[in-house]
Tab-separated table of C-alpha atoms and ligand atoms in Angstrom:
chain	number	residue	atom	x	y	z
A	1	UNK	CA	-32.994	6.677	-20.832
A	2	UNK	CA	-32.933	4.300	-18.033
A	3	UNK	CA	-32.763	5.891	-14.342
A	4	UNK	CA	-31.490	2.607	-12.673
A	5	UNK	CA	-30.084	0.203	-14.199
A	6	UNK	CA	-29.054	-3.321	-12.263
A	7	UNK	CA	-26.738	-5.651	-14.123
A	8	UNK	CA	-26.236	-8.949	-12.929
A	9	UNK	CA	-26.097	-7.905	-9.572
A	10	UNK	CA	-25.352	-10.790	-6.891
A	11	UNK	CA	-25.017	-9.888	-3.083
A	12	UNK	CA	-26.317	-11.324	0.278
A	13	UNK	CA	-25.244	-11.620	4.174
A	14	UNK	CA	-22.212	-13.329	5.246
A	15	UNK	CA	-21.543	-16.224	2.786
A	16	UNK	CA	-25.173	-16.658	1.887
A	17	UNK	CA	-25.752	-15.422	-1.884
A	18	UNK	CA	-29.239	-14.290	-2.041
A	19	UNK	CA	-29.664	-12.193	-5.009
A	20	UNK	CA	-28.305	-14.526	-7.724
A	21	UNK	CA	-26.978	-12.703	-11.054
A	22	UNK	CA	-30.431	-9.899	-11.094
A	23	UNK	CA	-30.582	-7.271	-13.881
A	24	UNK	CA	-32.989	-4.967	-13.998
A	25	UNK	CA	-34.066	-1.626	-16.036
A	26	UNK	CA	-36.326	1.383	-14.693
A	27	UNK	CA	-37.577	4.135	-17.324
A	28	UNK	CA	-37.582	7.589	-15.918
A	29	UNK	CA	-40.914	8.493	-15.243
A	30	UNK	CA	-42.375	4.967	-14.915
A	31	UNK	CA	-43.747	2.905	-11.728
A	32	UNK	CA	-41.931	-0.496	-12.251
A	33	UNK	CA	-42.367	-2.707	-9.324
A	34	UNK	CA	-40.924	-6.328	-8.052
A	35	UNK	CA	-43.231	-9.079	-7.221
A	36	UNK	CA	-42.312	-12.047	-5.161
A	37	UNK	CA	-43.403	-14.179	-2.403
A	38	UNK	CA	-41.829	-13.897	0.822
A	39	UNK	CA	-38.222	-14.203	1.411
A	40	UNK	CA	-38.042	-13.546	-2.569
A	41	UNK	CA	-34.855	-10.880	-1.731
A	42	UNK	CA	-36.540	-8.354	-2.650
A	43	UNK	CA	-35.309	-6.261	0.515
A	44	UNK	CA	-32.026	-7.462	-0.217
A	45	UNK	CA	-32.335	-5.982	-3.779
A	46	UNK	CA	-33.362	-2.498	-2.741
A	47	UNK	CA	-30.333	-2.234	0.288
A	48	UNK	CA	-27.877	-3.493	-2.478
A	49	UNK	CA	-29.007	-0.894	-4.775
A	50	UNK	CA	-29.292	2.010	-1.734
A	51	UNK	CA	-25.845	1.101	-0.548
A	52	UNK	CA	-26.752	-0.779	2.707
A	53	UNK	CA	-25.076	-3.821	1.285
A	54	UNK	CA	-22.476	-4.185	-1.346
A	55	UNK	CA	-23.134	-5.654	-4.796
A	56	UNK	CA	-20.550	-9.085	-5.026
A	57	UNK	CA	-20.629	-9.082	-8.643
A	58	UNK	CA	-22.423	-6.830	-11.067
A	59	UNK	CA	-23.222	-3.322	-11.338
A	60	UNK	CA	-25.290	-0.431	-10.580
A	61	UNK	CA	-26.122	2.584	-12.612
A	62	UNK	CA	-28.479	5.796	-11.677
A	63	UNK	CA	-28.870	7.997	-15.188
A	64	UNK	CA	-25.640	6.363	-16.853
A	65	UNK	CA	-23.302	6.547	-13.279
A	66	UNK	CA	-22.152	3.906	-12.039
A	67	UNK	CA	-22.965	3.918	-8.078
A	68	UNK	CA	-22.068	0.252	-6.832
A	69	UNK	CA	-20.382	0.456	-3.488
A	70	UNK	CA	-20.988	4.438	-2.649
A	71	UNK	CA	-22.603	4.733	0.572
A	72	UNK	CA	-26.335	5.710	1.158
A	73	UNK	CA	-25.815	9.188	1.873
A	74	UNK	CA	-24.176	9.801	-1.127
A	75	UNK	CA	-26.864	8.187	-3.212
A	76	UNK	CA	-29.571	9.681	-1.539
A	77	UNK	CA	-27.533	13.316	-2.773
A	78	UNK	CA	-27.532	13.065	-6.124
A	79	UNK	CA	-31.579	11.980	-6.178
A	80	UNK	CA	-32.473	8.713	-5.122
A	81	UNK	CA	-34.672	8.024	-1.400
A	82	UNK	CA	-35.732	4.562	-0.015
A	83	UNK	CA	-38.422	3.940	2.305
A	84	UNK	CA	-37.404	0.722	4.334
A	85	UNK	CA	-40.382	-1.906	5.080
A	86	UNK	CA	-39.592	-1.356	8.553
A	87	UNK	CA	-38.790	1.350	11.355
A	88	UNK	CA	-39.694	4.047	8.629
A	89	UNK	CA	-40.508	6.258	11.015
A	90	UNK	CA	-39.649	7.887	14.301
A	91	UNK	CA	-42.471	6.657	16.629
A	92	UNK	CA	-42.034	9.512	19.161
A	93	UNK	CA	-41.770	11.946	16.905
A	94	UNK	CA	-44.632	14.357	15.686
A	95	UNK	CA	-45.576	13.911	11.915
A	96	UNK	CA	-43.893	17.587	11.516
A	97	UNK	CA	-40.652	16.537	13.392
A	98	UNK	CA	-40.475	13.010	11.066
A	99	UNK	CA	-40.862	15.715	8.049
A	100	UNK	CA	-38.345	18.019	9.070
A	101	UNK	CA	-36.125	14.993	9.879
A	102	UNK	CA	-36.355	13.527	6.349
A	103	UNK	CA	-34.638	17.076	5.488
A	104	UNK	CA	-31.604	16.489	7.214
A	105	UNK	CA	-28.887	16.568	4.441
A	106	UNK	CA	-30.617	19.599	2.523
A	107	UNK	CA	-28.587	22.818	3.045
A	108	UNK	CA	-31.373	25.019	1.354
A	109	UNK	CA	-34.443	26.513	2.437
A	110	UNK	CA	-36.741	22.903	2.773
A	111	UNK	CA	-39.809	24.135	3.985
A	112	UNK	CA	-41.918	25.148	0.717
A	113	UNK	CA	-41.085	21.263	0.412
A	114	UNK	CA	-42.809	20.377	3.641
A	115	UNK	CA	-46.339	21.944	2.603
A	116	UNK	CA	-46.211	20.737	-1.115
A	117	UNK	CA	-45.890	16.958	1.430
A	118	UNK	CA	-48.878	18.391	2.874
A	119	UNK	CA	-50.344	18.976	-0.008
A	120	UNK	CA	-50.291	15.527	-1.551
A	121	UNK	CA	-50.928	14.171	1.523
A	122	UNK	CA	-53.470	16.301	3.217
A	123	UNK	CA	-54.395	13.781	6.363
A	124	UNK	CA	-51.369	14.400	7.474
A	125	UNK	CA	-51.877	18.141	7.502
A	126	UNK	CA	-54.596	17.747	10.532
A	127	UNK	CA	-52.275	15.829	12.227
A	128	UNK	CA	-48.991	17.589	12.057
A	129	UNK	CA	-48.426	17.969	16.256
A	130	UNK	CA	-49.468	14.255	16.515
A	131	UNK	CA	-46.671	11.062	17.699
A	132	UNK	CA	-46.163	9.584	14.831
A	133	UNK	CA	-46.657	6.246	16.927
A	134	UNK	CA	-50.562	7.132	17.041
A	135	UNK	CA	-51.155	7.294	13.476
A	136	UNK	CA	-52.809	4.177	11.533
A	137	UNK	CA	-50.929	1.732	9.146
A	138	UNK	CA	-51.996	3.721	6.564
A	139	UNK	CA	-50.933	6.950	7.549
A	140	UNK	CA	-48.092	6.205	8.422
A	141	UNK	CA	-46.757	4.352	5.246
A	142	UNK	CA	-48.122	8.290	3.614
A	143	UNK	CA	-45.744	9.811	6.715
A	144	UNK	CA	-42.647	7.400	5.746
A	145	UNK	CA	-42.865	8.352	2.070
A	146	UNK	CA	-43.580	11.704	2.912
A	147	UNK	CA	-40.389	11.899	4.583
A	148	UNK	CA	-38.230	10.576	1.833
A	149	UNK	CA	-39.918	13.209	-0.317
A	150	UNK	CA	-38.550	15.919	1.919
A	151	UNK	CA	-34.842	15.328	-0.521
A	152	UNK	CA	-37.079	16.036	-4.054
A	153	UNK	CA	-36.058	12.732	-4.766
A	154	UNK	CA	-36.000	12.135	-8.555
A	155	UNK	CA	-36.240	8.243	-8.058
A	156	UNK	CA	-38.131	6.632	-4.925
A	157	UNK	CA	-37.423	2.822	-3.693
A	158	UNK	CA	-40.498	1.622	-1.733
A	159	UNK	CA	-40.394	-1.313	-0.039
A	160	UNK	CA	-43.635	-2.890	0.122
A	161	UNK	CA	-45.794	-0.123	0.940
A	162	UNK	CA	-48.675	-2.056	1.346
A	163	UNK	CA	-47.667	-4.013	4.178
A	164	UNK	CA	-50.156	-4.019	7.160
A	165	UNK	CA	-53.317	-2.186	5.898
A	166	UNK	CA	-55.985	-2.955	5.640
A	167	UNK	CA	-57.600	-4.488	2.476
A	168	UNK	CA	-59.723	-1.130	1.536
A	169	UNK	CA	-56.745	0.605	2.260
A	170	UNK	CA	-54.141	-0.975	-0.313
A	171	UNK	CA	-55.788	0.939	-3.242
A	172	UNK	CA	-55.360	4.410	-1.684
A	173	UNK	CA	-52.111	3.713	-1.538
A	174	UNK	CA	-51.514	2.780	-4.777
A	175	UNK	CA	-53.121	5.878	-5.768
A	176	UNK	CA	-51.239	7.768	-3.852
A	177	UNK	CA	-48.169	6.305	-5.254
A	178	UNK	CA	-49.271	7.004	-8.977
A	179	UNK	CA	-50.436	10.675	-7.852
A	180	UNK	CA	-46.946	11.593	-7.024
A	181	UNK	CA	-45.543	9.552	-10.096
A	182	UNK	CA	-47.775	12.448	-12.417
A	183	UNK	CA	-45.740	15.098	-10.237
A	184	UNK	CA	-42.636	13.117	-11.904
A	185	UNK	CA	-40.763	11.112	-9.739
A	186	UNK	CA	-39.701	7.718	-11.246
A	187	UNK	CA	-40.741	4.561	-8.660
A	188	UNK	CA	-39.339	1.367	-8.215
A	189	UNK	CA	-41.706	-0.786	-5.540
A	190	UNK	CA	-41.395	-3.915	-4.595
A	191	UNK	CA	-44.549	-6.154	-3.104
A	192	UNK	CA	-46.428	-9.366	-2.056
A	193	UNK	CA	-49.166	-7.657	-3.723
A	194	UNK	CA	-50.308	-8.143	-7.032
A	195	UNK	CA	-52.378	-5.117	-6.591
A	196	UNK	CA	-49.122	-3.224	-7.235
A	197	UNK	CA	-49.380	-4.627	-11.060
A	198	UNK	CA	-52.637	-1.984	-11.060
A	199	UNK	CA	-50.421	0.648	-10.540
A	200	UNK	CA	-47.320	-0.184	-12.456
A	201	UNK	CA	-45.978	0.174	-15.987
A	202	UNK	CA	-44.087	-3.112	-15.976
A	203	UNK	CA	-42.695	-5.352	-13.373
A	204	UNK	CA	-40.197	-7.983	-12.647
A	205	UNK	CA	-41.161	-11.372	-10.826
A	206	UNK	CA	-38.541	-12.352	-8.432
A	207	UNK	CA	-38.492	-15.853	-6.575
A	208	UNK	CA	-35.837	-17.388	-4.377
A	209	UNK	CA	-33.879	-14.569	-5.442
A	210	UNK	CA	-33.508	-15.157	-8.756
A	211	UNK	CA	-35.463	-12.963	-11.736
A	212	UNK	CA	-38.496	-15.729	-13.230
A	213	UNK	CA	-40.381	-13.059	-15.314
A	214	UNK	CA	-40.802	-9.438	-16.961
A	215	UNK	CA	-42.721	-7.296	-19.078
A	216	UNK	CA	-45.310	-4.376	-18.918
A	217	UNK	CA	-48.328	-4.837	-16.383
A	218	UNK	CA	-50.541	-5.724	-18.904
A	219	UNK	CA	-48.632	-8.125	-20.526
A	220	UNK	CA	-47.847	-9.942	-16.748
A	221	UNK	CA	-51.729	-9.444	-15.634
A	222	UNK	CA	-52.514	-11.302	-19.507
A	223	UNK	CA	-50.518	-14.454	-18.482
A	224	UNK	CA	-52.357	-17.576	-17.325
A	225	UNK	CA	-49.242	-19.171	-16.277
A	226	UNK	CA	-47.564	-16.298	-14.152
A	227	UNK	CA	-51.284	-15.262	-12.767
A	228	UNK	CA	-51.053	-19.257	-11.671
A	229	UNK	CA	-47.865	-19.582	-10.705
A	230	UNK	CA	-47.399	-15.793	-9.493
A	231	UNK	CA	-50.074	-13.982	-8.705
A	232	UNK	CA	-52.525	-16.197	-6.980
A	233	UNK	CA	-54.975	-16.742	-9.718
B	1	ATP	N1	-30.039	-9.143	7.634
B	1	ATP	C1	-30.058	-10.398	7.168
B	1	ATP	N2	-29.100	-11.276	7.526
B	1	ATP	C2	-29.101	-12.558	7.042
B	1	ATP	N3	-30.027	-13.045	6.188
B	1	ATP	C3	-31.000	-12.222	5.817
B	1	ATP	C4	-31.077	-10.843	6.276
B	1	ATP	N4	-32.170	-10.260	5.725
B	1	ATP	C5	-32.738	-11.214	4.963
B	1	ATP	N5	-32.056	-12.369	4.994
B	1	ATP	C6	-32.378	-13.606	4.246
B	1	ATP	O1	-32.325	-13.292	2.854
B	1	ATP	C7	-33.380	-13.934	2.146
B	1	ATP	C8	-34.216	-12.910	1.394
B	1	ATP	O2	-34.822	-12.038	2.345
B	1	ATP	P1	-35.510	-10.676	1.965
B	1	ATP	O3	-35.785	-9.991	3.241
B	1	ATP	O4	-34.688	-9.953	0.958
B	1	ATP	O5	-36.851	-11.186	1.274
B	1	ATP	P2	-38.155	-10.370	0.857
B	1	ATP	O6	-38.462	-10.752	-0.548
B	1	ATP	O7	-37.949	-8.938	1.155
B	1	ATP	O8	-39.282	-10.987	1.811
B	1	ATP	P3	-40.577	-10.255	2.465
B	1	ATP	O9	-41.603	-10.173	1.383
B	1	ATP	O10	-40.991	-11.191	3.562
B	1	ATP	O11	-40.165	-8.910	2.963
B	1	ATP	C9	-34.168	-14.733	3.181
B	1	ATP	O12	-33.683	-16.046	3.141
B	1	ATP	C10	-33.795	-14.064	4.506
B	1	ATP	O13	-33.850	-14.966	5.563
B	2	MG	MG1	-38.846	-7.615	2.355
């Protein structure tokens, strides 16, 4: 069954239409990610399917519900988290305080949650009384997820987690991402970076906010034309 499910979704800011008539399917327990250049809409795409903007047309479905039009908060309760490409964080916040944060609408004991976090990602573990605002790119893309993690999300929305680090870095990343896929949770990504294609069961190509291409990884990766056009091959 399909955990998210966008059908011909078209939204945008004021009276400019960005996302123009998307559909989209994510298996549960796959990595599917979006790929598209800058100013693609792929932002747009995740806040209209987390509820920060409203769908115009179309529809949106988590595990058969329709969800178009309820409000973040009430997405984020019933399984779904999204890690923003920007301000992820609280800067003057310790690493521990961002986690404990991230727990704010749980009602239940959270903290056996906190050191499984730790657990997957252990740098953060040294560096639990730290500002957040002194950690590295890197660490703190692991802190932002780690903090959506905090709800047992069954379904993640990252956007563009590789943004900012460092070449050698964007693979640990990845890995990082498809280590915590294993421990189940479904992930839908979106990036400038084909590296996420590595990482991914299938993926969409978005451009100019319309959908150009899909398939699984390898069938995207085997294309001469997309790698051309695309991926910057
Ligand atoms: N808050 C906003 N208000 C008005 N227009 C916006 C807003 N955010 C984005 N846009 C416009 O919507 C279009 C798509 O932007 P979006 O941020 O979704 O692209 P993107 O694919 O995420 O790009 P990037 O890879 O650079 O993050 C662009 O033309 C952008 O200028
Ligand atoms: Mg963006």
């Amino acid at each position: 069954m399909s955990i998210l499910k966008v059908e011909n979704v078209v939204s945008g800011y004021g009276s400019m239409e960005v996302l123009h008539d998307i559909s989209l399917e994510v298996e549960e327990g796959q990595i599917v990610s979006v790929l598209g250049p800058n100013g693609a809409g792929k932002t747009t795409l995740l806040r209209a399917i987390f509820g920060v903007i409203k769908p115009w047309k179309g529809k949106i479905f988590y595990k058969g519900e329709e969800i178009s039009g309820l409000s973040p908060e009430r997405i984020a309760r019933i399984g779904m988290c999204y890690v923003p490409q920007e301000e992820n964080i609280f800067t003057s916040l310790t690493v521990q305080e961002n986690l404990e944060m991230g727990a704010f609408i749980r009602e239940d004991d959270w903290q056996p949650r906190l050191e499984e976090i730790y657990d997957l990602f252990p740098d953060l573990t040294d560096r639990r009384k730290s500002r957040a605002g002194e950690l590295s790119g890197g660490m703190r893309q692991m802190l932002a997820i780690g903090r959506a993690l905090m709800l047992n999300p069954e379904l993640l929305l990252l956007d563009e987690p590789s943004t900012g680090l460092a070449p050698f870095l964007v693979e640990g990343i990845f890995d990082r991402i498809k280590k915590l896929n294993e421990q189940g949770v479904t992930v839908f990504l979106v990036e400038q970076n084909a590296q996420a294609l590595q990482c991914s069961d299938r993926a969409y190509i978005m451009e100019g906010g319309e959908k150009k291409a899909e398939g699984s990884s390898r069938e995207l990766l085997e294309d001469e034309e997309i790698g051309r056009h695309y991926l910057g091959r």
